[in-house]
Each structure stands twice: as C-alpha cells, then as structure tokens.
Tab-separated table of C-alpha atoms in Angstrom:
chain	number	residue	atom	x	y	z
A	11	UNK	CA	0.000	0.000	0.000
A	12	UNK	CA	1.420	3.625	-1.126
A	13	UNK	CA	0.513	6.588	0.335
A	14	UNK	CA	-1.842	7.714	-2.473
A	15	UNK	CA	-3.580	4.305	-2.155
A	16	UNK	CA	-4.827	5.292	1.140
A	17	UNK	CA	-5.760	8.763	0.409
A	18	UNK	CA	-7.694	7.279	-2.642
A	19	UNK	CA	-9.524	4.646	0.033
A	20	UNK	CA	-10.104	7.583	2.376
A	21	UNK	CA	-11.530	10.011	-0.111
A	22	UNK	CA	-13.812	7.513	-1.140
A	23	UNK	CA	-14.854	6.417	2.309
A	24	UNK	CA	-15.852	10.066	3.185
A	25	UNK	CA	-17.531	10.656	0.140
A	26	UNK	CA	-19.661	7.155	1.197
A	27	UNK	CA	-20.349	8.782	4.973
A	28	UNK	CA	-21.069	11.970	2.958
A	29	UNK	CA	-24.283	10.375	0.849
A	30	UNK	CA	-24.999	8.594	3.847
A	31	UNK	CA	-25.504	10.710	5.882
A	32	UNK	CA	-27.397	13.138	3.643
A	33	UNK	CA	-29.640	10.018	2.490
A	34	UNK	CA	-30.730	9.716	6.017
A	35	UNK	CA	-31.250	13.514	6.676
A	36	UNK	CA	-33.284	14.302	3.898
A	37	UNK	CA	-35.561	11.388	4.601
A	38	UNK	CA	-39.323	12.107	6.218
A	39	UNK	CA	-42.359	9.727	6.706
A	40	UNK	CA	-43.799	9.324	3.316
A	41	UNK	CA	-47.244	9.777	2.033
A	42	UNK	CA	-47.587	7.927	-1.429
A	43	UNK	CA	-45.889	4.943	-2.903
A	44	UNK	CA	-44.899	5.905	-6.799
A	45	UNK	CA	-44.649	2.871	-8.764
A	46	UNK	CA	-42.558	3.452	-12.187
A	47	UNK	CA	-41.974	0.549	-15.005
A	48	UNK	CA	-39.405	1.466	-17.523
A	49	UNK	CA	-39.517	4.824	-16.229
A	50	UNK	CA	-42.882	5.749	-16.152
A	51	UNK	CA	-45.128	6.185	-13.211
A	52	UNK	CA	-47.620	3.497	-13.587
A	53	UNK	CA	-49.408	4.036	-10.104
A	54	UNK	CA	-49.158	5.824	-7.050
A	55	UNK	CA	-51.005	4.175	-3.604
A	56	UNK	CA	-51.650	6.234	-0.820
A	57	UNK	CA	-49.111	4.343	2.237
A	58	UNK	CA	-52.141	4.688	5.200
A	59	UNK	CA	-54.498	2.844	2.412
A	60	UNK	CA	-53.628	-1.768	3.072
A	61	UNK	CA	-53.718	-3.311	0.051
A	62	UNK	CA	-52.194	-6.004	-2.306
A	63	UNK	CA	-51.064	-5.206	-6.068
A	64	UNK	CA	-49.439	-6.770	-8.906
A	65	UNK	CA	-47.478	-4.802	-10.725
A	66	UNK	CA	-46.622	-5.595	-14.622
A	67	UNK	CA	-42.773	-5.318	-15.252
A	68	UNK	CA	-40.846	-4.619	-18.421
A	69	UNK	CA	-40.831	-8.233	-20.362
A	70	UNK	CA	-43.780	-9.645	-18.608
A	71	UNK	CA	-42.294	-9.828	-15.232
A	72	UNK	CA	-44.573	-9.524	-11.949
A	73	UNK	CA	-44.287	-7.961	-8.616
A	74	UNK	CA	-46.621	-8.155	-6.106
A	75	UNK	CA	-46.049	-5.058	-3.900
A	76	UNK	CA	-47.814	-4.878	-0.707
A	77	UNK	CA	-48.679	-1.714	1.202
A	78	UNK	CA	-49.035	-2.255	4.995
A	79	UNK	CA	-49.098	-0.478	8.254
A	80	UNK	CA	-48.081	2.862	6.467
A	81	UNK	CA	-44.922	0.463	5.053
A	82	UNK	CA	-44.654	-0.864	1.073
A	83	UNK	CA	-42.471	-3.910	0.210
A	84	UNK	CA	-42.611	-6.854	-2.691
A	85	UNK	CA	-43.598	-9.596	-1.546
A	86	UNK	CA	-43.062	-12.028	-4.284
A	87	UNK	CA	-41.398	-10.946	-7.335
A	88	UNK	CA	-40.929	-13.987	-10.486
A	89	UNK	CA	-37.198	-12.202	-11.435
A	90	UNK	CA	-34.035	-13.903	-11.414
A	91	UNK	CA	-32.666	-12.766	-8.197
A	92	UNK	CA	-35.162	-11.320	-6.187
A	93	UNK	CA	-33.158	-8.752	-4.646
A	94	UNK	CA	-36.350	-6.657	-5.076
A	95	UNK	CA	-38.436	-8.924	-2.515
A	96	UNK	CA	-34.887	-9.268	-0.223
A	97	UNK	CA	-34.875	-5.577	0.251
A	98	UNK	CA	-37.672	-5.384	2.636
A	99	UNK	CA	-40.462	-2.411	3.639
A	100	UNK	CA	-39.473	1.415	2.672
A	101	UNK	CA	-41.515	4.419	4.296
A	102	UNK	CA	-39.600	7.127	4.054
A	103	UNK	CA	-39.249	9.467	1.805
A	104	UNK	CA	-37.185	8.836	-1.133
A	105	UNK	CA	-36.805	5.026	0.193
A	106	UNK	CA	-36.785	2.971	-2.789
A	107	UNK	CA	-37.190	-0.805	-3.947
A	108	UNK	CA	-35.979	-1.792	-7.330
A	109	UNK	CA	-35.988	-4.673	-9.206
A	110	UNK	CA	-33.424	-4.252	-12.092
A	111	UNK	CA	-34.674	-6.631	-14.281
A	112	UNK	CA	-38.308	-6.226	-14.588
A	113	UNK	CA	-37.301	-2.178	-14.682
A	114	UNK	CA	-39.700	-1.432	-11.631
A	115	UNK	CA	-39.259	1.302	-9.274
A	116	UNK	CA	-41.063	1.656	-6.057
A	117	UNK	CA	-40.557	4.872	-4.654
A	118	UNK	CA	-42.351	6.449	-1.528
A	119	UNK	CA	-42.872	10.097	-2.275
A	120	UNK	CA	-44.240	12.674	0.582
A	121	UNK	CA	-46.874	15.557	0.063
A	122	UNK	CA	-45.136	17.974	-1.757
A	123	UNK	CA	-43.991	15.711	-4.087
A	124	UNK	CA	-47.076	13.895	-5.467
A	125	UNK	CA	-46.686	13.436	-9.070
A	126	UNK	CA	-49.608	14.830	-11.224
A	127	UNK	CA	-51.077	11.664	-13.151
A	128	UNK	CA	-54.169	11.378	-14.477
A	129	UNK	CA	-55.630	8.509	-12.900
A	130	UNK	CA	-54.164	6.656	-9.399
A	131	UNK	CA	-55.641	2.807	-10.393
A	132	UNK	CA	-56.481	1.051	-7.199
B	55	UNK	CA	6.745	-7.640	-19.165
B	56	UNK	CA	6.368	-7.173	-22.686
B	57	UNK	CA	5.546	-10.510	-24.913
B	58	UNK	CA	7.371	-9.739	-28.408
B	59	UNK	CA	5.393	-13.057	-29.689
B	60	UNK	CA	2.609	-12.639	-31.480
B	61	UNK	CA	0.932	-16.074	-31.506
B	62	UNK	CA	1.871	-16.505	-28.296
B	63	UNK	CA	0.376	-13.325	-26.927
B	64	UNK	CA	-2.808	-14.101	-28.645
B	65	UNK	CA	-2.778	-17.743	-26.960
B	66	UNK	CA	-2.373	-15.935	-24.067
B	67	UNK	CA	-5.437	-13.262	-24.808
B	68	UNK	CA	-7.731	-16.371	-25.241
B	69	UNK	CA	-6.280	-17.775	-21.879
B	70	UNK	CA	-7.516	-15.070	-20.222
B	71	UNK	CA	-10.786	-14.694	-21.576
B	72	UNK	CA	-11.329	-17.353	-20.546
B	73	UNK	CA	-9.977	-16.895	-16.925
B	74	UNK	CA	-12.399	-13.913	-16.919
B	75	UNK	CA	-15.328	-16.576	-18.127
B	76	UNK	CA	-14.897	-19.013	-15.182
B	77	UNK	CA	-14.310	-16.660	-12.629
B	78	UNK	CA	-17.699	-14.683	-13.844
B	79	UNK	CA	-19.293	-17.991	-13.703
B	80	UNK	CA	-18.007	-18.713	-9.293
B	81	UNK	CA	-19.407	-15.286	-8.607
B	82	UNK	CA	-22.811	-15.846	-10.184
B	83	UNK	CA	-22.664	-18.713	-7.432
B	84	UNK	CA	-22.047	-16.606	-4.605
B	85	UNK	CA	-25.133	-15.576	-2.657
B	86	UNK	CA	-25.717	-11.549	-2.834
B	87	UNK	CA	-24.476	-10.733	1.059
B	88	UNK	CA	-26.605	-7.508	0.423
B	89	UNK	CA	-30.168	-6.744	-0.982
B	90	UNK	CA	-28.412	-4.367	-2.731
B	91	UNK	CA	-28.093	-4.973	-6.859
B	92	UNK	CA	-24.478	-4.763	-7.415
B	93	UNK	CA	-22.804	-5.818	-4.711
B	94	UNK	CA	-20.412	-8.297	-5.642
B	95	UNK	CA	-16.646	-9.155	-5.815
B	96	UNK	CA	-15.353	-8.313	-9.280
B	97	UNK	CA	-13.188	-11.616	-9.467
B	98	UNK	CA	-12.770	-10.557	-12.865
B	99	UNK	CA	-11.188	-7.754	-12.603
B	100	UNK	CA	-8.021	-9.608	-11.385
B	101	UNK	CA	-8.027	-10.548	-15.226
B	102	UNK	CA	-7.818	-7.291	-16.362
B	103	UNK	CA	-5.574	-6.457	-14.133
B	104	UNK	CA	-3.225	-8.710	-14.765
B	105	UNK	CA	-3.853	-8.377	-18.354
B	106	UNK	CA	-2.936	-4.125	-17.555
B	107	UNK	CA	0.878	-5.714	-16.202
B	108	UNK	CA	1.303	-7.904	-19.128
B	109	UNK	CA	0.146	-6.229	-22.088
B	110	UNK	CA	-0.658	-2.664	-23.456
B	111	UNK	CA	-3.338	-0.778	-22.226
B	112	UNK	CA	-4.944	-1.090	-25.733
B	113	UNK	CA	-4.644	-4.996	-26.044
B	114	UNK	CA	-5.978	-4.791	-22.125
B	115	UNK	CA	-9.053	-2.883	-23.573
B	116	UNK	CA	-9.586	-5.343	-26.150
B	117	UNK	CA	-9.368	-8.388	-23.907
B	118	UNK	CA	-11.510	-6.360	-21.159
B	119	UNK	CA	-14.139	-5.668	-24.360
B	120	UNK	CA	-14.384	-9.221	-25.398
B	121	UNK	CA	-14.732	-11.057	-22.413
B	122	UNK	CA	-17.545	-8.521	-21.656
B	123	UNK	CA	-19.151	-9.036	-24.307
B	124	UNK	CA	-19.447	-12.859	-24.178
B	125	UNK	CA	-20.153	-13.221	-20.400
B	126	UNK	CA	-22.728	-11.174	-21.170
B	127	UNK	CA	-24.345	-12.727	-23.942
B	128	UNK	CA	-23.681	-16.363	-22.146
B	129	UNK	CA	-24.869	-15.477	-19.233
B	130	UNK	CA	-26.547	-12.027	-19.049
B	131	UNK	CA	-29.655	-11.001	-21.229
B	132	UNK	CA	-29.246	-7.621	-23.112
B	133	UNK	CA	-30.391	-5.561	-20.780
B	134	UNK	CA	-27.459	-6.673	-17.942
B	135	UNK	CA	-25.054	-6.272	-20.994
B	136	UNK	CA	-25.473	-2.062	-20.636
B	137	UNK	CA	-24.617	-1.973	-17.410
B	138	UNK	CA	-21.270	-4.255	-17.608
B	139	UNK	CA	-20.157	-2.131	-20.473
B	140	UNK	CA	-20.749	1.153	-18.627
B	141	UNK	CA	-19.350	-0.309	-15.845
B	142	UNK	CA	-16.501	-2.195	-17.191
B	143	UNK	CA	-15.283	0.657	-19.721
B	144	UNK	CA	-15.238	3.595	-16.995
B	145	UNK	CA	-13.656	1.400	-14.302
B	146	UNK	CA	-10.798	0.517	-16.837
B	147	UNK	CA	-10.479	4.146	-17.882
B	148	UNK	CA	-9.781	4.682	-14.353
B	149	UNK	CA	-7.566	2.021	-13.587
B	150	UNK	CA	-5.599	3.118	-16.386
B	151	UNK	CA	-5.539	6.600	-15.761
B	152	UNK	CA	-4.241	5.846	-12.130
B	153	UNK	CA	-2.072	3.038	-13.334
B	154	UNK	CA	-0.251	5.974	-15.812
B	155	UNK	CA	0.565	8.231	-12.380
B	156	UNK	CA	2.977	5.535	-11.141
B	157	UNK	CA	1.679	6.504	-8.032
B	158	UNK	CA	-0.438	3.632	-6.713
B	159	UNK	CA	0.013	0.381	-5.989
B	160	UNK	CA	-2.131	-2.253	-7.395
B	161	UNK	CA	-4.523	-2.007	-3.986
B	162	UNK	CA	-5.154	1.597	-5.107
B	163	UNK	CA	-5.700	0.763	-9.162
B	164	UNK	CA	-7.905	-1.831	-8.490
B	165	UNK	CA	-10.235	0.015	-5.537
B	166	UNK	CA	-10.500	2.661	-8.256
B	167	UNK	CA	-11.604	0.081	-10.620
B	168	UNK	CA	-14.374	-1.172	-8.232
B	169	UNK	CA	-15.307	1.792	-7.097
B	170	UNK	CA	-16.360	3.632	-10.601
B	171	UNK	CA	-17.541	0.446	-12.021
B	172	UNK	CA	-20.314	0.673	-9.236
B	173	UNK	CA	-20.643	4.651	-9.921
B	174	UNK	CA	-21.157	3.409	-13.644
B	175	UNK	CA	-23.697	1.091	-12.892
B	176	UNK	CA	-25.625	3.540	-10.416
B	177	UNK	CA	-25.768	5.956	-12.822
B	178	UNK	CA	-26.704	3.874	-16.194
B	179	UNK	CA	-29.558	2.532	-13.960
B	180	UNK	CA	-30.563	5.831	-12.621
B	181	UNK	CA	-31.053	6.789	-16.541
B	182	UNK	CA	-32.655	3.768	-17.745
B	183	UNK	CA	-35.328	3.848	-14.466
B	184	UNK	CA	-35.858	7.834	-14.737
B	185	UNK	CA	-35.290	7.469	-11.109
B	186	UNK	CA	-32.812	9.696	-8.509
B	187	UNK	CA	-33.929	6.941	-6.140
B	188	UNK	CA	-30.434	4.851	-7.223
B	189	UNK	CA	-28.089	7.568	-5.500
B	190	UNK	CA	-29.395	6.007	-1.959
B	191	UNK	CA	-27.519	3.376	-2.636
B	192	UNK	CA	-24.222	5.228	-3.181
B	193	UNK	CA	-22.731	4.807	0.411
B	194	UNK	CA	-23.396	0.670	0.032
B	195	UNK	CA	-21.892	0.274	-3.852
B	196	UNK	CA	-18.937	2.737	-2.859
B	197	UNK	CA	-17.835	0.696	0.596
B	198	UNK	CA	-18.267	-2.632	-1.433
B	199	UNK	CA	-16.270	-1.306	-4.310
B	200	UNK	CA	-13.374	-0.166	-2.144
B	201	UNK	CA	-13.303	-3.857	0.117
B	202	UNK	CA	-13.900	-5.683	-3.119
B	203	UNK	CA	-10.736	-3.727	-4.800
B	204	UNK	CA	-8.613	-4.107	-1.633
B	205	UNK	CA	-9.453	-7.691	-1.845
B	206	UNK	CA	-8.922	-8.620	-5.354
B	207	UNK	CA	-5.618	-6.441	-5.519
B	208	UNK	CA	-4.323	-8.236	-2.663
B	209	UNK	CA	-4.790	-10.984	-4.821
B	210	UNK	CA	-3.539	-10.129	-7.815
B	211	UNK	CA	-0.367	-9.152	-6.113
B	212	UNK	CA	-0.289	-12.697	-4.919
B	213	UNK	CA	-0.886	-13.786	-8.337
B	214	UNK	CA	1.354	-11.800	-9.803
B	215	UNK	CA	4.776	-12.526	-7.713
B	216	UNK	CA	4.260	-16.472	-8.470
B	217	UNK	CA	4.001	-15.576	-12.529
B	218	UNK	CA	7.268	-15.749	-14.275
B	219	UNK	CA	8.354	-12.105	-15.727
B	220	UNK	CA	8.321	-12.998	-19.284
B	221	UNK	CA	6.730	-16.273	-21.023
C-alpha cells in the first residue's frame, strides 16, 4: 500500500459517509408509494391505504407489492434474483425498492412531491 | 513484461478470456451478502488487471471488451449487458488513468476500478429507471467497491509474484 492508495480509500470512504448521511437527513415519513416501469409512473397508492397489487414489469415480469401499516415492500417478485423482494419495507421518503430486471421502481414520495397523473388505479 | 510473440500473446489473450469466463461464472454462485443490486466481488477484474501488467493498455481494452461481451451474452440477457459495459469501460479508464501516475500500488488501481464500475452502474440505472432513487444506494456500492478492490488487488499481487516475468 502507497501513500496515495490510502488517500484514494479515504476520499472515497468520506464521500460514502457523505451520501450517507445526507440520504438519512433528507428522509421524512412518506405519504404515497410511486410505482414506475421502464420509467414511467404506472401508479401511485396512498401508504395509510392496506392493500395487495401486482405490478406488470418490463418483459412480462410480476411484482406483487404490498402496502401495509403505512410500510410498502414486494412480496413475491418472479425475477431472477429477487433482490427486489430481499430488500424489505421502505416508508420514508425517497426510500426505494428496485428490481433491475423487470425495470420497476417503487418509490415512496411525501406531500409535496405527489406526481400529477391522471388517474391513481387502485 | 512485454511478450514480443505474437501467436503466443494471442494464446495468451484467449487464456484469459477465458480466466475472466470461469471466474464470472463462481461469482454468479455466490449468494448476494446484500439486498443491494451490485454488490459483488469483481473476481474478474483480477483478469484485467493482470492483463494491464502484461500487455498494453490497448490490447488490455480489447481483452476487457471481449470477455464482456461474451459473459454477457452467455450469461446475461441484453439488458445486464449495458450496465457491464458502462461499468466495465469507466472502471478501466480509471484504472488506467491511475495506473499511468505511477503513483499507486495495485490495492489503489484496483479500488478505483471497483469503485467507478459501481458509480457506472448507479448511474446507467438511474437513466434507464428515470429514477434519482439509485443515488441512496451510493454509500453501500462505494464501501463494497473499495473492500472488493482491496481484496482482489491483494490478490492479484499474490498472483502476480508467483508468474514468471516474461513467457
């Protein structure tokens, strides 16, 4: 190990505390869970509203996201890995679950931030 | 440790590819630690850089291109093949760019390669969703970048004191 080796391992470690810590700043209780497929918004469910939904991914892939005691999380998911579904519950704001493959994006946004669609589907 | 060969140093090309394919293949058996995507240990980035002390940084690119290209297509889907392009080109770019400096060890050249592969990644996915969501996941991807360069470097320096110095 050289000298610059370290600095480069310590510059990268603070920038990691850095977007930790304002990750976990920024974040509030959320309001709305955004879903996106392909980067769209597809559907947005209110968090204080239980309720089961299967969400269509990109190539026919399904999620089944479930919104629960003010928390969201998949709870099956038919993809490859199923890192999605290993992720667990999200609530606060800007909190995400993501499955890569089917392209889906669960997001929970907060009241300022609801995006104007034309239609939430239940 | 420059091969003056030529059908030898293309034997050896293949030979590496092919290094990169079986070593791609053990870490698709390793259980994700983290529910994070991208978390992994870049065993195949002790290919490139070994291929970085060997050869030329433009017969490295080459070999880093191919084997890329088919791990991906024998084991990806076109989709994953995006993301180890963006990832693979950006964290050679910056191996090589540190490599150039003389100033780092192989530790420090291959943290840098871990590192902005996972930056690559972050952000080709952050496009591709239309989501900012991603950059949560910077402090995970940027801690398991720098343990999985320290880790394969260590390695490669292993490696690379029990090659001979010329074939």
């Amino acid at each position: 190990m050289k000298k610059a080796d370290m600095v480069l391992v310590a510059v990268v470690i603070l920038a990691a505390a850095i977007s930790l810590f304002l990750g976990q700043f920024l974040k509030r209780e959320g309001t709305f869970a955004t879903v996106s497929v392909d980067g769209s918004v597809v559907a947005e469910y209110a968090l204080d509203e239980d309720g089961t939904y299967a969400i269509k991914g990109a190539d026919g892939g399904v999620n089944i996201l479930v919104i629960e005691d003010g928390k969201a999380f998949l709870s099956e998911a038919d993809c490859p890995d199923k890192l999605c579904v290993k992720q667990g519950s999200i609530s606060k704001v800007g909190g995400s679950i993501i499955c890569l493959p089917h392209k889906v994006v669960i997001e929970i946004t907060g009241e300022g931030e609801k995006i104007q669609i034309d239609a939430v589907t239940q | 440790m420059q091969l003056h060969n030529k059908p030898k140093k293309i034997a050896y090309y293949g030979l590496l590819i092919a290094v990169a394919f079986v070593l791609s293949y053990l870490e698709s058996l390793i259980p994700a630690f983290v529910a994070v995507p991208g978390v992994k240990l870049g065993l195949t980035n002790l290919v490139v850089l070994i291929a970085l002390e060997y050869f030329g940084y433009k017969e490295a690119f080459v070999i880093n291109m191919i084997r890329i290209l088919l791990v991906g297509l024998t084991f990806g889907n076109g989709f994953s093949l995006i993301y180890s392009f963006a990832g693979g080109i950006l964290s050679f770019v910056m191996m090589v760019l540190l490599k150039k400096t003389g100033k780092f060890s192989l530790s420090g050249i291959s943290v840098s390669g871990g590192v902005s592969h996972n930056l690559a990644q972050i952000l080709v996915a952050a496009v591709i969703l239309q989501s900012h969501a991603l950059f949560y996941y910077l402090p995970v991807l940027l801690i398991s970048g720098t343990v999985a360069g320290l880790v394969i470097g260590l390695i490669s320096a292993e490696i690379l004191k029990r090659l001979p110095k010329t074939f």
